[in-house]
């Protein structure tokens, strides 16, 4: 059957959500799996290898590998890196680093996209507070999702909460429609005004992935063509979930099966 779209946004049959549950679960399991390896001294290249091997063992394809020429399987963005940090064997984690690991799986053609922050050693209060607030920004954004809400409502609540702490919201990258493709309509802005943007409908699937900076919102892209850093070198944090609009609210596909949704992670 031809795919259905509303205002350019694809509408999936809720019966198809099972595909997203599988892809989302493996992406979230990958982030759970990597948690104990995130330590002072490990290189981001080694973390990338571990994630790739995990995905392969689970029968998932790493969506990032080769995507528009991207050279690695996950993105790892440390400290002032906003997003799309490229893992390398040269960059070893140092005490006090905060980092985002962003994993996207492809399972039976479905894309599960999620990211979390991690701590190496003991980051400063300024850094851990940014991570706490960024997580709360994502969750507040998710909580407005339901049929009839506007996409602008998401950005409005995120921006309001971030500004309360004097933080800025990155506007050069957004969340996105997801499902049977990696990046689809709509652009899910993390700032904006309530009541603006397209209206949500049951069956829409997208990500919410706010990037929040302690300094100004502006970013620049490095010579490698990927790594985006804050222009003022201030710290940046991000969390991401993939979710769908349901009959009366939302379903998140990428919760941590182990309850490791945000740091500090208690491992047993
Ligand atoms: N996972 C990222 C997102 O949230 C996209 C990474 S694309 C890559 O949309 F090529 F940089 F890996
Ligand atoms: Co995404
Ligand atoms: Co992502």
Short mmCIF file of N, CA, C and O in Angstrom, two decimals, residues 24-78:
data_model
loop_
_atom_site.label_atom_id
_atom_site.label_comp_id
_atom_site.label_asym_id
_atom_site.label_seq_id
_atom_site.Cartn_x
_atom_site.Cartn_y
_atom_site.Cartn_z
N UNK A 24 14.39 0.08 18.33
CA UNK A 24 14.63 0.98 19.46
C UNK A 24 15.22 0.25 20.64
O UNK A 24 16.13 0.75 21.32
N UNK A 25 14.73 -0.97 20.87
CA UNK A 25 15.22 -1.74 22.01
C UNK A 25 16.70 -2.10 21.85
O UNK A 25 17.48 -1.98 22.78
N UNK A 26 17.09 -2.51 20.65
CA UNK A 26 18.49 -2.88 20.44
C UNK A 26 19.40 -1.64 20.56
O UNK A 26 20.49 -1.72 21.14
N UNK A 27 18.95 -0.51 20.07
CA UNK A 27 19.74 0.73 20.23
C UNK A 27 19.91 1.05 21.71
O UNK A 27 21.01 1.38 22.18
N UNK A 28 18.81 0.94 22.47
CA UNK A 28 18.87 1.23 23.92
C UNK A 28 19.73 0.19 24.64
O UNK A 28 20.49 0.54 25.56
N UNK A 29 19.63 -1.06 24.22
CA UNK A 29 20.47 -2.10 24.83
C UNK A 29 21.95 -1.85 24.55
O UNK A 29 22.80 -2.15 25.38
N UNK A 30 22.24 -1.31 23.38
CA UNK A 30 23.63 -0.99 23.04
C UNK A 30 24.16 0.09 24.00
O UNK A 30 25.28 -0.02 24.50
N UNK A 31 23.32 1.10 24.28
CA UNK A 31 23.75 2.14 25.23
C UNK A 31 23.89 1.57 26.64
O UNK A 31 24.77 2.00 27.40
N UNK A 32 23.05 0.63 27.00
CA UNK A 32 23.20 -0.06 28.30
C UNK A 32 24.52 -0.82 28.33
O UNK A 32 25.30 -0.74 29.29
N UNK A 33 24.75 -1.59 27.26
CA UNK A 33 25.93 -2.45 27.16
C UNK A 33 27.24 -1.66 27.29
O UNK A 33 28.19 -2.11 27.92
N UNK A 34 27.27 -0.47 26.69
CA UNK A 34 28.53 0.29 26.64
C UNK A 34 28.82 0.98 27.99
O UNK A 34 29.97 1.36 28.26
N UNK A 35 27.80 1.10 28.84
CA UNK A 35 27.92 1.90 30.06
C UNK A 35 29.15 1.56 30.92
O UNK A 35 29.92 2.46 31.26
N UNK A 36 29.40 0.29 31.25
CA UNK A 36 30.56 0.00 32.11
C UNK A 36 31.91 0.22 31.43
O UNK A 36 32.93 0.29 32.12
N UNK A 37 31.92 0.35 30.12
CA UNK A 37 33.19 0.58 29.39
C UNK A 37 33.57 2.05 29.35
O UNK A 37 34.69 2.39 28.97
N UNK A 38 32.62 2.92 29.69
CA UNK A 38 32.91 4.36 29.63
C UNK A 38 33.69 4.75 30.87
O UNK A 38 33.12 4.95 31.95
N UNK A 39 35.01 4.81 30.73
CA UNK A 39 35.91 5.03 31.86
C UNK A 39 37.08 5.88 31.42
O UNK A 39 37.42 5.89 30.23
N UNK A 40 37.74 6.53 32.36
CA UNK A 40 38.97 7.28 32.08
C UNK A 40 39.97 6.34 31.41
O UNK A 40 40.16 5.20 31.86
N UNK A 41 40.55 6.79 30.29
CA UNK A 41 41.59 6.02 29.61
C UNK A 41 41.14 5.25 28.39
O UNK A 41 41.95 4.91 27.53
N UNK A 42 39.83 4.96 28.29
CA UNK A 42 39.36 4.22 27.11
C UNK A 42 39.26 5.22 25.95
O UNK A 42 38.97 6.40 26.15
N UNK A 43 39.54 4.76 24.74
CA UNK A 43 39.42 5.67 23.59
C UNK A 43 38.01 5.58 23.01
O UNK A 43 37.33 4.55 23.14
N UNK A 44 37.60 6.66 22.37
CA UNK A 44 36.26 6.66 21.78
C UNK A 44 36.21 5.69 20.59
O UNK A 44 35.16 5.15 20.28
N UNK A 45 37.38 5.45 19.97
CA UNK A 45 37.45 4.44 18.90
C UNK A 45 37.13 3.05 19.42
O UNK A 45 36.43 2.27 18.77
N UNK A 46 37.65 2.74 20.62
CA UNK A 46 37.35 1.42 21.21
C UNK A 46 35.86 1.31 21.56
O UNK A 46 35.25 0.25 21.37
N UNK A 47 35.27 2.39 22.06
CA UNK A 47 33.83 2.37 22.39
C UNK A 47 33.01 2.15 21.11
O UNK A 47 32.02 1.40 21.11
N UNK A 48 33.44 2.78 20.03
CA UNK A 48 32.77 2.61 18.74
C UNK A 48 32.84 1.15 18.28
O UNK A 48 31.83 0.58 17.83
N UNK A 49 34.01 0.54 18.42
CA UNK A 49 34.17 -0.88 18.03
C UNK A 49 33.22 -1.76 18.84
O UNK A 49 32.57 -2.66 18.29
N UNK A 50 33.16 -1.50 20.15
CA UNK A 50 32.29 -2.32 21.02
C UNK A 50 30.83 -2.17 20.62
O UNK A 50 30.09 -3.16 20.56
N UNK A 51 30.41 -0.95 20.33
CA UNK A 51 29.01 -0.72 19.91
C UNK A 51 28.72 -1.42 18.60
O UNK A 51 27.66 -2.05 18.43
N UNK A 52 29.64 -1.30 17.65
CA UNK A 52 29.43 -1.95 16.35
C UNK A 52 29.30 -3.46 16.50
O UNK A 52 28.42 -4.10 15.93
N UNK A 53 30.21 -4.05 17.30
CA UNK A 53 30.17 -5.50 17.51
C UNK A 53 28.88 -5.92 18.21
O UNK A 53 28.29 -6.95 17.89
N UNK A 54 28.43 -5.10 19.17
CA UNK A 54 27.18 -5.40 19.86
C UNK A 54 26.01 -5.42 18.88
O UNK A 54 25.21 -6.36 18.85
N UNK A 55 25.94 -4.38 18.05
CA UNK A 55 24.83 -4.29 17.09
C UNK A 55 24.85 -5.49 16.14
O UNK A 55 23.82 -6.10 15.86
N UNK A 56 26.04 -5.82 15.66
CA UNK A 56 26.18 -6.95 14.74
C UNK A 56 25.70 -8.24 15.40
O UNK A 56 24.95 -9.01 14.80
N UNK A 57 26.11 -8.44 16.65
CA UNK A 57 25.72 -9.66 17.37
C UNK A 57 24.20 -9.75 17.55
O UNK A 57 23.65 -10.84 17.63
N UNK A 58 23.55 -8.59 17.61
CA UNK A 58 22.09 -8.56 17.77
C UNK A 58 21.36 -8.58 16.44
O UNK A 58 20.13 -8.45 16.39
N UNK A 59 22.11 -8.66 15.34
CA UNK A 59 21.48 -8.69 14.02
C UNK A 59 21.05 -7.33 13.52
O UNK A 59 20.23 -7.22 12.60
N UNK A 60 21.61 -6.26 14.13
CA UNK A 60 21.26 -4.90 13.70
C UNK A 60 22.39 -4.30 12.87
O UNK A 60 23.56 -4.64 13.06
N UNK A 61 22.04 -3.39 11.98
CA UNK A 61 23.02 -2.67 11.17
C UNK A 61 23.24 -1.30 11.82
O UNK A 61 22.27 -0.63 12.20
N UNK A 62 24.50 -0.87 11.99
CA UNK A 62 24.75 0.50 12.49
C UNK A 62 24.42 1.52 11.40
O UNK A 62 25.10 1.57 10.38
N UNK A 63 23.36 2.30 11.62
CA UNK A 63 22.87 3.20 10.56
C UNK A 63 23.86 4.30 10.20
O UNK A 63 23.86 4.79 9.08
N UNK A 64 24.70 4.68 11.16
CA UNK A 64 25.61 5.81 10.92
C UNK A 64 26.74 5.45 9.97
O UNK A 64 27.20 6.29 9.20
N UNK A 65 27.19 4.19 10.02
CA UNK A 65 28.36 3.76 9.25
C UNK A 65 28.11 3.93 7.75
O UNK A 65 27.25 3.26 7.17
N UNK A 66 28.84 4.86 7.15
CA UNK A 66 28.69 5.12 5.71
C UNK A 66 27.57 6.07 5.36
O UNK A 66 27.37 6.41 4.19
N UNK A 67 26.82 6.54 6.36
CA UNK A 67 25.71 7.47 6.11
C UNK A 67 26.27 8.82 5.66
O UNK A 67 26.96 9.49 6.41
N UNK A 68 25.99 9.20 4.43
CA UNK A 68 26.59 10.40 3.83
C UNK A 68 28.10 10.43 4.04
O UNK A 68 28.68 11.48 4.29
N UNK A 69 28.71 9.23 4.02
CA UNK A 69 30.16 9.14 4.15
C UNK A 69 30.68 9.17 5.58
O UNK A 69 31.90 9.16 5.81
N UNK A 70 29.79 9.12 6.57
CA UNK A 70 30.24 9.12 7.97
C UNK A 70 31.08 7.86 8.21
O UNK A 70 30.67 6.75 7.85
N UNK A 71 32.28 8.01 8.84
CA UNK A 71 33.23 6.89 8.86
C UNK A 71 33.08 5.89 10.01
O UNK A 71 33.77 4.87 10.00
N UNK A 72 32.27 6.16 11.01
CA UNK A 72 32.20 5.28 12.18
C UNK A 72 30.77 4.81 12.43
O UNK A 72 29.84 5.23 11.74
N UNK A 73 30.59 3.96 13.46
CA UNK A 73 29.29 3.33 13.69
C UNK A 73 28.39 4.10 14.64
O UNK A 73 27.16 3.91 14.63
N UNK A 74 29.01 4.91 15.51
CA UNK A 74 28.23 5.74 16.45
C UNK A 74 28.86 7.13 16.47
O UNK A 74 29.95 7.32 15.94
N UNK A 75 28.16 8.08 17.07
CA UNK A 75 28.73 9.41 17.29
C UNK A 75 29.07 9.53 18.77
O UNK A 75 28.27 9.11 19.62
N UNK A 76 30.25 10.07 19.07
CA UNK A 76 30.64 10.30 20.47
C UNK A 76 31.11 11.74 20.59
O UNK A 76 32.11 12.13 19.98
N UNK A 77 30.37 12.51 21.37
CA UNK A 77 30.57 13.96 21.42
C UNK A 77 30.93 14.37 22.84
O UNK A 77 30.11 14.25 23.76
N UNK A 78 32.17 14.82 23.01
CA UNK A 78 32.72 15.09 24.34
C UNK A 78 32.74 16.59 24.64
O UNK A 78 33.17 17.39 23.80
#
